Coordinates of C-alpha atoms in Angstrom, one line a residue:
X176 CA 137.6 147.6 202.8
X177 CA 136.2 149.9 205.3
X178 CA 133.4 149.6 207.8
X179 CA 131.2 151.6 205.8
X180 CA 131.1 149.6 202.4
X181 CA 131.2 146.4 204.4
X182 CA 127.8 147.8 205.9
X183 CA 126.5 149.0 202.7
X184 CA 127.4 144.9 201.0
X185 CA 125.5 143.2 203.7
X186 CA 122.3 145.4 203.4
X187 CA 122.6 144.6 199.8
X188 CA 122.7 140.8 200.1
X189 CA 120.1 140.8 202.9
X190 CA 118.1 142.7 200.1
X191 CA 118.5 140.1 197.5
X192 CA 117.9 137.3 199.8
X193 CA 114.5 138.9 200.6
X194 CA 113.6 139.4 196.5
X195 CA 114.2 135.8 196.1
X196 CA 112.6 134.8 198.4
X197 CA 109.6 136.0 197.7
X198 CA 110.1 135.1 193.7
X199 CA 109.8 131.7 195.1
X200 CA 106.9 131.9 197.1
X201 CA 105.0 133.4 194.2
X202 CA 106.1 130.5 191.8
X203 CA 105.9 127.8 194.0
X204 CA 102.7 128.6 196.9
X205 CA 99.0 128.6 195.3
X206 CA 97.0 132.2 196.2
X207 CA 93.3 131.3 195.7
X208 CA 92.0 131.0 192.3
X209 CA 91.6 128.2 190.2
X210 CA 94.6 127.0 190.0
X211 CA 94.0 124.3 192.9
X212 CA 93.6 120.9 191.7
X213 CA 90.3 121.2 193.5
X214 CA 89.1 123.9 191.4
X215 CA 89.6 122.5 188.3
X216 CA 86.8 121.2 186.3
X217 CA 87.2 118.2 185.3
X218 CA 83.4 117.2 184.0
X219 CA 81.0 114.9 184.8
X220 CA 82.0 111.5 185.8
X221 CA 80.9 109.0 183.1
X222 CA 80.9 105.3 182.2
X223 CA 81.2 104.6 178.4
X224 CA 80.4 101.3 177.7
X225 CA 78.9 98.4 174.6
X226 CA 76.0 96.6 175.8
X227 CA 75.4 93.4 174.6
X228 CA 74.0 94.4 171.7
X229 CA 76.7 96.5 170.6
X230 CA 75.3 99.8 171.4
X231 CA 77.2 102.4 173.1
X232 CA 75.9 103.6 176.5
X233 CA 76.4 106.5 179.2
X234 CA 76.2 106.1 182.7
X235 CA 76.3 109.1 184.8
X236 CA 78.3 108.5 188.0
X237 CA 76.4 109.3 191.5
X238 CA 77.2 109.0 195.0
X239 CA 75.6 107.3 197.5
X240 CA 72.8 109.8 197.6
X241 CA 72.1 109.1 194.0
X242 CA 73.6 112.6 193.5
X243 CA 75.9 114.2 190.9
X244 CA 79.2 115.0 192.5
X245 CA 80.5 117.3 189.5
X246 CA 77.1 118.1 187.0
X247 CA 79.0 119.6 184.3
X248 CA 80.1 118.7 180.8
X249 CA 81.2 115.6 179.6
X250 CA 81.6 113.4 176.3
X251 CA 78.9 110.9 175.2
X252 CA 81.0 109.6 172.5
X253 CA 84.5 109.9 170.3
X254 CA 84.3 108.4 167.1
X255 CA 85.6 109.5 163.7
X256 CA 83.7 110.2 160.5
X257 CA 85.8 107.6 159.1
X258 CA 84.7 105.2 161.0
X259 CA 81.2 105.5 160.4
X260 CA 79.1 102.9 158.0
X261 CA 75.8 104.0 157.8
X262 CA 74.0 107.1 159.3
X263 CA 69.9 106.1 159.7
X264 CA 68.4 109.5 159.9
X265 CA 64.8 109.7 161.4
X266 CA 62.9 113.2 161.0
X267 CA 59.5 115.1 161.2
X268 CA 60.1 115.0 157.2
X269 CA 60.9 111.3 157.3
X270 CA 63.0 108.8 157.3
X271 CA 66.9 108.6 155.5
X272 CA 70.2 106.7 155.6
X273 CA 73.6 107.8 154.4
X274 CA 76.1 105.2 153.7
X275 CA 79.8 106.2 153.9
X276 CA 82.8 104.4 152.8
X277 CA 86.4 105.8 153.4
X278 CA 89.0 104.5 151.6
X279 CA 92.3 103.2 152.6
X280 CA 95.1 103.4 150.8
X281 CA 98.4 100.3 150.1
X282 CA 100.0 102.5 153.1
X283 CA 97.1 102.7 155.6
X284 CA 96.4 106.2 155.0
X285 CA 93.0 107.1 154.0
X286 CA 91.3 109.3 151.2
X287 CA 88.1 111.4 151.9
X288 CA 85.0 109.4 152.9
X289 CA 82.4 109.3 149.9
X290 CA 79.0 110.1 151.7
X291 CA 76.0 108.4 149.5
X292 CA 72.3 108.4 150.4
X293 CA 70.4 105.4 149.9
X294 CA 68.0 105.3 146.8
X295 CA 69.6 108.3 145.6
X296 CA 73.0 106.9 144.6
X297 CA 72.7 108.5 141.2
X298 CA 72.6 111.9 142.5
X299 CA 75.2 114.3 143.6
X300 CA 75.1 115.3 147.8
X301 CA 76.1 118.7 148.7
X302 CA 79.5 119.1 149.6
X303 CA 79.6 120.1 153.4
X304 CA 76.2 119.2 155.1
X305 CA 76.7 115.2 154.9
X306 CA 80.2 115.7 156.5
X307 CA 78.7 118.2 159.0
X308 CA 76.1 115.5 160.0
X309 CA 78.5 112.9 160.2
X310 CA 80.8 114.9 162.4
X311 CA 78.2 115.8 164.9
X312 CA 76.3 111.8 165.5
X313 CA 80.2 110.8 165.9
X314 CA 81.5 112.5 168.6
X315 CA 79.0 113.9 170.9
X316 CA 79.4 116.5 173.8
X317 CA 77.4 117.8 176.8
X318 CA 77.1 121.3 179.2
X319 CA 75.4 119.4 181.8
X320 CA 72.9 116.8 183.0
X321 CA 69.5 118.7 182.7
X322 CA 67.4 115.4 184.0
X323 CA 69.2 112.1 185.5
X324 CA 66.4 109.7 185.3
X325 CA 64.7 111.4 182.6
X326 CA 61.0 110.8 184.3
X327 CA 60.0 113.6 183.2
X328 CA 61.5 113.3 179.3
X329 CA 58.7 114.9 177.0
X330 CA 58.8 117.8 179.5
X331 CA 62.1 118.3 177.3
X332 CA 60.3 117.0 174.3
X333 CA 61.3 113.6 174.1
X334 CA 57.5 112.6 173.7
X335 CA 58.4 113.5 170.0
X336 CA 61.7 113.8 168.8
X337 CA 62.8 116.3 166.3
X338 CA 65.8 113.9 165.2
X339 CA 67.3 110.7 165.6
X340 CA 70.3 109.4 163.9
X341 CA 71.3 105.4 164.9
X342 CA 75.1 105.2 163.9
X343 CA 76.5 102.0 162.8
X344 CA 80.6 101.7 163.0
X345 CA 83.0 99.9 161.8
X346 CA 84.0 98.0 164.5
X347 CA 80.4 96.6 164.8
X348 CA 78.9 98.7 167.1
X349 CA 76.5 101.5 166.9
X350 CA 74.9 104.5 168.7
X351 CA 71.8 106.2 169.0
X352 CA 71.5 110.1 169.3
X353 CA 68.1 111.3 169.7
X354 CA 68.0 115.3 170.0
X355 CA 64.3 117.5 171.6
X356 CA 63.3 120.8 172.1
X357 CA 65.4 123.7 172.6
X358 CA 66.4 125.1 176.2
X359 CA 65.5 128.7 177.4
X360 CA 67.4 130.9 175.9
X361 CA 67.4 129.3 172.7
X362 CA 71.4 128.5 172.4
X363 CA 71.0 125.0 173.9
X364 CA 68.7 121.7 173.2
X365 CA 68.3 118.6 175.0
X366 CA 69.8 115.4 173.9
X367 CA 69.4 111.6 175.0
X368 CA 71.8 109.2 174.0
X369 CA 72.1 105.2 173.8
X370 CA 68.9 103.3 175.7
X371 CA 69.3 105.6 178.7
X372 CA 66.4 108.7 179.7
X373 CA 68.7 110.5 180.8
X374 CA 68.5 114.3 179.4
X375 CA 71.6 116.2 178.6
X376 CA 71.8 119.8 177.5
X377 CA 74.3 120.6 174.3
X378 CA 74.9 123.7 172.5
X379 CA 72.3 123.8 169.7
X380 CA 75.6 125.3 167.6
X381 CA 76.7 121.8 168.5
X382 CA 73.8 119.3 167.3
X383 CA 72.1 121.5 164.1
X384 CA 73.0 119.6 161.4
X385 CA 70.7 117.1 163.1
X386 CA 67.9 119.4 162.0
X387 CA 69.1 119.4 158.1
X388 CA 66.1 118.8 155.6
X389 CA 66.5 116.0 153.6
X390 CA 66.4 119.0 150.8
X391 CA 69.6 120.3 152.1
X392 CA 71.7 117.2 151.9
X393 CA 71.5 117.3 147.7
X394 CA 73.7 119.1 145.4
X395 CA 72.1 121.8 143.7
X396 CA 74.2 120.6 140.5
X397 CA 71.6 119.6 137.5
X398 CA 72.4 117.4 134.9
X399 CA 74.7 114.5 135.5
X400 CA 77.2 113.7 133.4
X401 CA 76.6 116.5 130.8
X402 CA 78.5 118.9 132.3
X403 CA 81.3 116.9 130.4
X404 CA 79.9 117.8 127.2
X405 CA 79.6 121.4 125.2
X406 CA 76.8 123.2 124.8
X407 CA 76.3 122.7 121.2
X408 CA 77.0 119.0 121.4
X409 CA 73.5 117.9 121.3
X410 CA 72.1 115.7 118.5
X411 CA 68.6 117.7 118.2
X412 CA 66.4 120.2 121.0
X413 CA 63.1 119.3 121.4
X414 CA 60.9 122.4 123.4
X415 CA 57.6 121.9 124.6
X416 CA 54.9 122.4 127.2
X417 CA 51.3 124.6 127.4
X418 CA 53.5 127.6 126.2
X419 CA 54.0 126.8 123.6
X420 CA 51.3 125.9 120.5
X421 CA 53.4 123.2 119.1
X422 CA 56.8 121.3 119.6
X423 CA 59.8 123.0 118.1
X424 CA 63.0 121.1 117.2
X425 CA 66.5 122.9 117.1
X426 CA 68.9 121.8 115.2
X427 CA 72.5 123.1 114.7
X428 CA 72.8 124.8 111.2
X429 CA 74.8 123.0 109.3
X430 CA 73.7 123.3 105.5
X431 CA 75.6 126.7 104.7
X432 CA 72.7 128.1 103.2
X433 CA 71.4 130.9 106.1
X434 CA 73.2 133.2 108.3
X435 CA 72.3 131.5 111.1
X436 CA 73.2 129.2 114.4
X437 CA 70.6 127.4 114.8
X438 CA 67.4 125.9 112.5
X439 CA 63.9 124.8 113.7
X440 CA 63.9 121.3 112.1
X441 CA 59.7 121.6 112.9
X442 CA 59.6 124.2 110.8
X443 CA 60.8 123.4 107.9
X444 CA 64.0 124.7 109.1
X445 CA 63.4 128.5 109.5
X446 CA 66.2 130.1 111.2
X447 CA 66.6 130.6 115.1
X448 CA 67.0 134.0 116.5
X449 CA 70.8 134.1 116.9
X450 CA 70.5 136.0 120.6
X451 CA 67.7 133.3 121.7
X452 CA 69.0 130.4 120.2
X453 CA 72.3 131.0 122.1
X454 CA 70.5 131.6 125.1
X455 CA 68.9 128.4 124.6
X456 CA 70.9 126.3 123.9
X457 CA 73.3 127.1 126.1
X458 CA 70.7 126.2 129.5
X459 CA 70.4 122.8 129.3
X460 CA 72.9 121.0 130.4
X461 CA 75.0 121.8 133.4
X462 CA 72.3 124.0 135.4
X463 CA 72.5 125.3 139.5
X464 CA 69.4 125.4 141.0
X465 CA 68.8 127.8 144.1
X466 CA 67.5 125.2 146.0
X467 CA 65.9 121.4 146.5
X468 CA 62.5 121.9 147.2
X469 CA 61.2 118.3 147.0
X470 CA 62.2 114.9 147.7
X471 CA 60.4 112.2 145.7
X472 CA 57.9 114.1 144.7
X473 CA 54.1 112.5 144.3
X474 CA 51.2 113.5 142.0
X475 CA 49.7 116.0 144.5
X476 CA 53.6 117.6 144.8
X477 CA 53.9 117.6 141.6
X478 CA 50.3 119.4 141.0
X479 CA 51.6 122.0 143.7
X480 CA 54.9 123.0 142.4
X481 CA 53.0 122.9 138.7
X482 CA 54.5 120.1 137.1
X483 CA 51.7 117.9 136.7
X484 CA 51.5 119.3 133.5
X485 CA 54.5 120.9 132.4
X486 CA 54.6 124.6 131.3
X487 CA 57.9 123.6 129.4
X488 CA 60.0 121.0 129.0
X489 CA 63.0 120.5 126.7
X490 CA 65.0 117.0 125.7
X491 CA 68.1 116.7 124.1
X492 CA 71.1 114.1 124.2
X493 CA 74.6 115.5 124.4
X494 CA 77.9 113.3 123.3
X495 CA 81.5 113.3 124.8
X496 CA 84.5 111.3 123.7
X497 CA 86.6 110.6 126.9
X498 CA 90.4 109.7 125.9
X499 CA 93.4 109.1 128.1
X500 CA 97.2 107.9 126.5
X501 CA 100.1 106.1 128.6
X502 CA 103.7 108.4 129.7
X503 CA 104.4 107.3 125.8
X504 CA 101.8 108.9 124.1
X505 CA 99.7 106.3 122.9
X506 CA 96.2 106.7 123.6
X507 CA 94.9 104.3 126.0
X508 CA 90.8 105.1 125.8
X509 CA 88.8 106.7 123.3
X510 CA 85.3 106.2 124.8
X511 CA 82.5 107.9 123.6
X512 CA 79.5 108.6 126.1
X513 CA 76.0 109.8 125.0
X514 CA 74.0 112.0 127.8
X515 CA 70.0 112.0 127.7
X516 CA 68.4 114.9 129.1
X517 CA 64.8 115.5 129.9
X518 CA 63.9 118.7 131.9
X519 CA 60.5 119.7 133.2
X520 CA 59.3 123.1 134.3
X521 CA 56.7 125.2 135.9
X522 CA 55.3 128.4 135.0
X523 CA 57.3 131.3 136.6
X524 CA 56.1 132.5 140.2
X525 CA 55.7 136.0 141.5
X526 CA 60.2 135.7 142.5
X527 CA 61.2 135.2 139.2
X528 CA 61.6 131.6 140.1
X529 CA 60.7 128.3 137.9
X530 CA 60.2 124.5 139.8
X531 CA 62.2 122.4 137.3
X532 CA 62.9 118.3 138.1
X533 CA 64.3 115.7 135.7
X534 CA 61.3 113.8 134.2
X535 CA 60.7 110.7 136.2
X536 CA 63.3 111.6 138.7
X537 CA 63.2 111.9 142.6
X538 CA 64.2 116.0 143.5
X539 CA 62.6 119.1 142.4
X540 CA 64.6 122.2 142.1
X541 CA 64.1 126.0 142.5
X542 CA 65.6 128.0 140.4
X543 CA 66.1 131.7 138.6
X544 CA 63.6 131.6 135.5
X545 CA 66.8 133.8 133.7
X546 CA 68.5 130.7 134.0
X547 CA 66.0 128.9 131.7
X548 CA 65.3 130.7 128.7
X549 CA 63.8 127.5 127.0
X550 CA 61.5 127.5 129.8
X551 CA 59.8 131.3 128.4
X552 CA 61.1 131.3 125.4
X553 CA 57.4 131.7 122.7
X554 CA 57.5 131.3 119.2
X555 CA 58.1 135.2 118.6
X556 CA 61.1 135.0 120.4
X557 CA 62.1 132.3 118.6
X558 CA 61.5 133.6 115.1
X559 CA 64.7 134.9 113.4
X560 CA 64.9 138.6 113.9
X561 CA 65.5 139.0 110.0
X562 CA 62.8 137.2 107.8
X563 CA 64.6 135.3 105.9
X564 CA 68.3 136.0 105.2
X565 CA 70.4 133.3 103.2
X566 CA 73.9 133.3 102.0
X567 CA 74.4 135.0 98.3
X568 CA 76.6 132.6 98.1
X569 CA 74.9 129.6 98.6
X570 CA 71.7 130.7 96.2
X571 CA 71.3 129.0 92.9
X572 CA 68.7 131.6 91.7
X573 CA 66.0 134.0 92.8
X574 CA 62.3 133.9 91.6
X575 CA 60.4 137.2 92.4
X576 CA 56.6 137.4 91.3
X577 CA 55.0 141.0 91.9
X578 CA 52.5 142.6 89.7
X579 CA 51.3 139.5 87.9
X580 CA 55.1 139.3 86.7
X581 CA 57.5 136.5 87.5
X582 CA 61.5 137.3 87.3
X583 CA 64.0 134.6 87.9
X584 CA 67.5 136.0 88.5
X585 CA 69.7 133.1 88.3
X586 CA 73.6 133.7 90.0
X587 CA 76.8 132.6 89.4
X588 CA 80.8 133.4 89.5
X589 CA 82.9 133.2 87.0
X590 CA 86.9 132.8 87.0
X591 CA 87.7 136.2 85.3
X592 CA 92.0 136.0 85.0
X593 CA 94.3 138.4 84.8
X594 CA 97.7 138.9 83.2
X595 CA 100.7 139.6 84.6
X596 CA 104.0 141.3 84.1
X597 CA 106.0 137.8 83.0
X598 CA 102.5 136.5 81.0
X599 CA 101.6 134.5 83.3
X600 CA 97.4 134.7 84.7
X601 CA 95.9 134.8 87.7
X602 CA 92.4 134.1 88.3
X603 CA 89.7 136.1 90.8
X604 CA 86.2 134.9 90.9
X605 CA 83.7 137.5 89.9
X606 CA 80.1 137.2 90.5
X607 CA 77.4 137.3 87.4
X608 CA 73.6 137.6 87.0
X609 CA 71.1 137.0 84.7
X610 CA 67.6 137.6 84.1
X611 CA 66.2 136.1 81.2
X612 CA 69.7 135.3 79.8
X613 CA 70.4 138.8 79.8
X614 CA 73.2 140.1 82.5
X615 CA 72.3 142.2 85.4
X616 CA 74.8 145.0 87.2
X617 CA 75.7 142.3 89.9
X618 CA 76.4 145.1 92.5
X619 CA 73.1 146.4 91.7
X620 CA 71.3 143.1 92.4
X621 CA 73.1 142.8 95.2
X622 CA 71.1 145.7 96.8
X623 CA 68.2 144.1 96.1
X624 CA 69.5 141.5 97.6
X625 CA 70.2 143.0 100.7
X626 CA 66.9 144.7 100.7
X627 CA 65.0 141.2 101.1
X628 CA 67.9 139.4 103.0
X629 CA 68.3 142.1 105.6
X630 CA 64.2 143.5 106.6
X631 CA 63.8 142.7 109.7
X632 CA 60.3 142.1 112.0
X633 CA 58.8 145.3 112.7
X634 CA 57.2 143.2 115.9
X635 CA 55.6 139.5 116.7
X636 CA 52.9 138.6 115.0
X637 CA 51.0 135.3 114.6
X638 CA 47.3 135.8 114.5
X639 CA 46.6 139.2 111.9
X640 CA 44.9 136.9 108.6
X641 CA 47.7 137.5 105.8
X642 CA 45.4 138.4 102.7
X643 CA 46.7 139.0 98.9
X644 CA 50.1 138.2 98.1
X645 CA 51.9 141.7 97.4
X646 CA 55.2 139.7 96.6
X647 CA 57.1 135.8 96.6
X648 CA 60.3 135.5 96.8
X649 CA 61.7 131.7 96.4
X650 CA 65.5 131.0 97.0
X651 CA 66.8 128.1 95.5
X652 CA 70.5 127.0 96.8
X653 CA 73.0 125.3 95.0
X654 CA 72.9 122.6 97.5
X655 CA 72.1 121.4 101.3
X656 CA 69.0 122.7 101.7
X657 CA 65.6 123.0 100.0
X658 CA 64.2 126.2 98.4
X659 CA 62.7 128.7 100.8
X660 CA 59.4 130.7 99.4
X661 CA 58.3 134.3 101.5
X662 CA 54.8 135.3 100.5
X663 CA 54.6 139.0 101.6
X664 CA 50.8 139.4 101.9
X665 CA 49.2 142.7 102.9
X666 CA 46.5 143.2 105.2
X667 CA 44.0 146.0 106.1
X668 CA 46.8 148.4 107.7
X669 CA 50.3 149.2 106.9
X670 CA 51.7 145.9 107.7
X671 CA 52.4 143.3 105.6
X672 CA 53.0 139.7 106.9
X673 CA 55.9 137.6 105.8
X674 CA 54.4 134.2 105.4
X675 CA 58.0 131.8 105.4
X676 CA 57.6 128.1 104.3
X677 CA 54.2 128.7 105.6
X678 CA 54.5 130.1 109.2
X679 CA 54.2 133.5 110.3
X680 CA 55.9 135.1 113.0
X681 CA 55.4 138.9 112.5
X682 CA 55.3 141.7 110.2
X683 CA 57.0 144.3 108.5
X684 CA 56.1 147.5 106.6
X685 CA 54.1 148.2 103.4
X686 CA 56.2 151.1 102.6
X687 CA 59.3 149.3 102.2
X688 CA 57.5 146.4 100.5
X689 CA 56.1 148.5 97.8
X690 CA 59.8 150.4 97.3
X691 CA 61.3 146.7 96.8
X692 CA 58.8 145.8 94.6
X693 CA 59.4 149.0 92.5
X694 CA 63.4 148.0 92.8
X695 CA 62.4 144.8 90.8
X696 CA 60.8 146.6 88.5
X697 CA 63.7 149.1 87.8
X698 CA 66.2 146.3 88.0
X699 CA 64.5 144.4 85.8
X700 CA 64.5 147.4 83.0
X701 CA 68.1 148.5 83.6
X702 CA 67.6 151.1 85.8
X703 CA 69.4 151.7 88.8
X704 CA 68.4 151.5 91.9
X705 CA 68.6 152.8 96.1
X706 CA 68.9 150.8 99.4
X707 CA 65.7 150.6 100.8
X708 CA 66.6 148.8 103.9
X709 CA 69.2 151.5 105.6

């Protein structure tokens, strides 16, 4: 090796050692900063303790001056929700507890804790602000000490508390959280904790759900158990209320004689309007309000929110059959459950919005009137949007009187067979009418037919005075429901009112009136005869 590379080696190894080196004393020496143990914060200095009495306390530590070393944050507490037993909430709207029960399974793990309030245990709780609250009175933090002896406490509002939640544990112990006004700025608030005046600040982020309204802890879910039945489950639908002139009773239709869902058993069962009667009946049960407004309500509430006398109510009872079966297949339960539901509601405010509660229960709702229907439906909507429109093959007969005349088509069907290639017959039912024992072009009669069956309401109507009878029609079915009579009675302008069973609900036109009353006439003679009805 010569003198020259020898040279150049040791300048490289002096170079090394020198990189090293100082690698090391980066890694190893402290520059400043906070990474000196003495610059880490490390919080206030606290002592947690149970008194006597088995409620937790905070003791801020001082030194001999009476002074915080370290006034920073700290923990007042460390529980888990799980823990908790009861939550006794005390706020500007009153007074509340929550009792929670979490629990535990053959292996010592737990399921999630069931949050009810007392008094309400028969109504559903939202599904995050009771676990929100609980979270926060369990396992409280602090920024910093805003007042160690707390002298001057209602300067931070303490003279009246916003909130004040006393938390019982499991172990037997409890605490006590009570929570004032906000700090400048608005992102803090001052909190007390335990039997001590001392004032701490927290983030309001923090402590909020402290401030929930007993409004906010409920489920806005309405009606119970029904949401395990079907919407056309329900025995009978009663509406009432000021808006309407008289109860009206739906009923499913289940005589075969109408085109129709549903009947009004009040009215001699006239038919529902399909659209409406779906509408209906399908806002009952199982409703989301927008909101709890109201938490056991009294007779001055309920005179504000305009249920003191209802503008509608509807009642109804809905049946389920519950059934389970073992890994065999053998059925284990077959329970049936019956669901009564009674709904009261206000008159709808300038949002679109109706107040609803559960007669004699404890909440009121707010919620979309479109959500309703039964709550503005009227009698016009109501009203089928045909006058009358049975089944042709349900009717017995039809008796038409126009002109002084009476004609009483009577209908039937007759097996009319047919012979084959290999002699044997087959049958096909064939429709037949006759008027006076004389037989009528059934396809003819079957416009007339159509002409009644199918005229529909030119518009509402229930106060014009129906005068003269123009024409009756009375259907008479072959079974399941009794006859229907339409008197189509003319007034002093081109309407005519359809009088059905007795009730009116709107009108229709002379014109085509006096063009099916000349279609009897024709029909009658032999003649043949047009649609009027398009």
């Amino acid at each position: 090796m010569n003198k020259k590379m020898k040279r150049n080696l040791i300048i490289a190894a002096a170079a090394l050692t020198v990189v090293v080196a100082l690698i090391l004393v980066i890694i190893f020496v402290p520059f400043g900063g906070g990474n000196k143990p003495a610059d880490i914060d490390r919080g206030t200095e606290m002592i947690l303790s149970v008194n006597d009495d088995g409620l937790h306390t905070a003791t801020v530590k001082t030194n001999a001056k009476g002074e915080i070393e370290n006034n920073s944050y700290g923990n007042l507490i460390n529980y888990a929700p799980a823990q908790i037993e009861k939550i006794e909430m005390s706020t500007g709207e009153g007074n509340y507890t929550f009792l929670l029960t979490t629990p535990v399974n053959a292996d010592g793990t737990t399921e999630a804790t069931i949050y009810t309030l007392e008094g309400f245990e028969d109504y559903d709780l939202a599904t995050t602000n009771p676990a929100l609250l609980a979270g926060v009175v369990c396992n409280v933090d602090f920024t910093m000490v805003a007042d160690l002896t707390g002298e001057n406490a209602a300067e931070y509002g303490f003279d009246k508390v916003r909130a004040e939640a006393k938390v019982h544990y499991n172990d037997g112990t409890y605490s006590v959280l009570r929570l004032g006004d906000d700090a400048p700025g608005g992102e803090s608030c001052y909190i007390q904790f335990g039997d001590s005046q001392t004032v701490y600040i927290a983030d309001l982020t923090e402590v909020e759900p402290l401030l929930l309204s007993i409004t906010d802890l409920f489920s806005t879910a309405i009606g119970g158990d029904a949401h395990n039945a079907s919407d056309d489950s329900f025995d009978k639908i009663t509406l009432g209320g000021s808006h309407l002139p008289e109860e009206v009773v739906i009923i499913s239709n289940n005589q075969g004689a109408l085109g129709c869902y549903y009947l009004m058993e009040s009215h001699k069962n006239a038919p529902v309007n399909i659209t409406e009667g779906s509408l209906i009946t399908g806002s009952v049960r199982s409703l989301t309000a927008k909101e709890v407004v109201c938490v056991n309500p009294d007779a001055q509430n309920l005179k504000d929110y305009g249920l003191s006398t209802p503008f509608a109510t509807v009642k109804t009872t809905y049946t389920y059959t519950s059934t389970e079966y073992d890994d065999a297949g053998n059925q284990t339960l077959n329970e049936v459950t019956k669901v009564p539901v009674s709904l009261l509601a206000s008159d709808v405010d300038s949002e679109g919005d109706v107040y609803l509660m559960e007669e004699g229960g404890k909440l009121i709702y707010k919620i979309a009137a479109s959500s309703v229907p039964w709550a503005t439906t009227s009698m016009e909507k109501l009203a089928s949007e045909y006058v009358l429109s049975p089944i042709y093959d349900a009717l017995e007969s039809v008796v038409l009187k126009a002109d002084g005349k009476i004609y009483t088509f009577r209908l039937s069907t007759e097996q009319v067979p047919t012979t084959g290639e290999d002699g044997s017959n087959t049958y096909t039912s064939e429709y037949k009418v006759t008027l006076d024992a004389k037989n009528i072009d059934s396809d003819q009669f079957y416009i007339l037919y159509q002409d009644l069956t199918l005229m529909q309401y030119g518009g509402a109507d229930t106060t014009t005075e129906a005068g003269d009878k123009l024409l009756t029609v009375t259907y008479n079915y072959l079974s399941g429901r009794e006859s229907d009579t339409v008197h189509f009675c003319k007034t002093d302008t081109q309407k005519v009112i359809p009088v059905v069973n007795g009730d009116q609900f709107g009108y229709v036109y002379s014109a085509d009136v006096s063009a099916i009353i000349s279609n009897i006439a024709a029909l009658a003679s032999g003649k043949e005869i047009s649609p009027v009805i398009g």
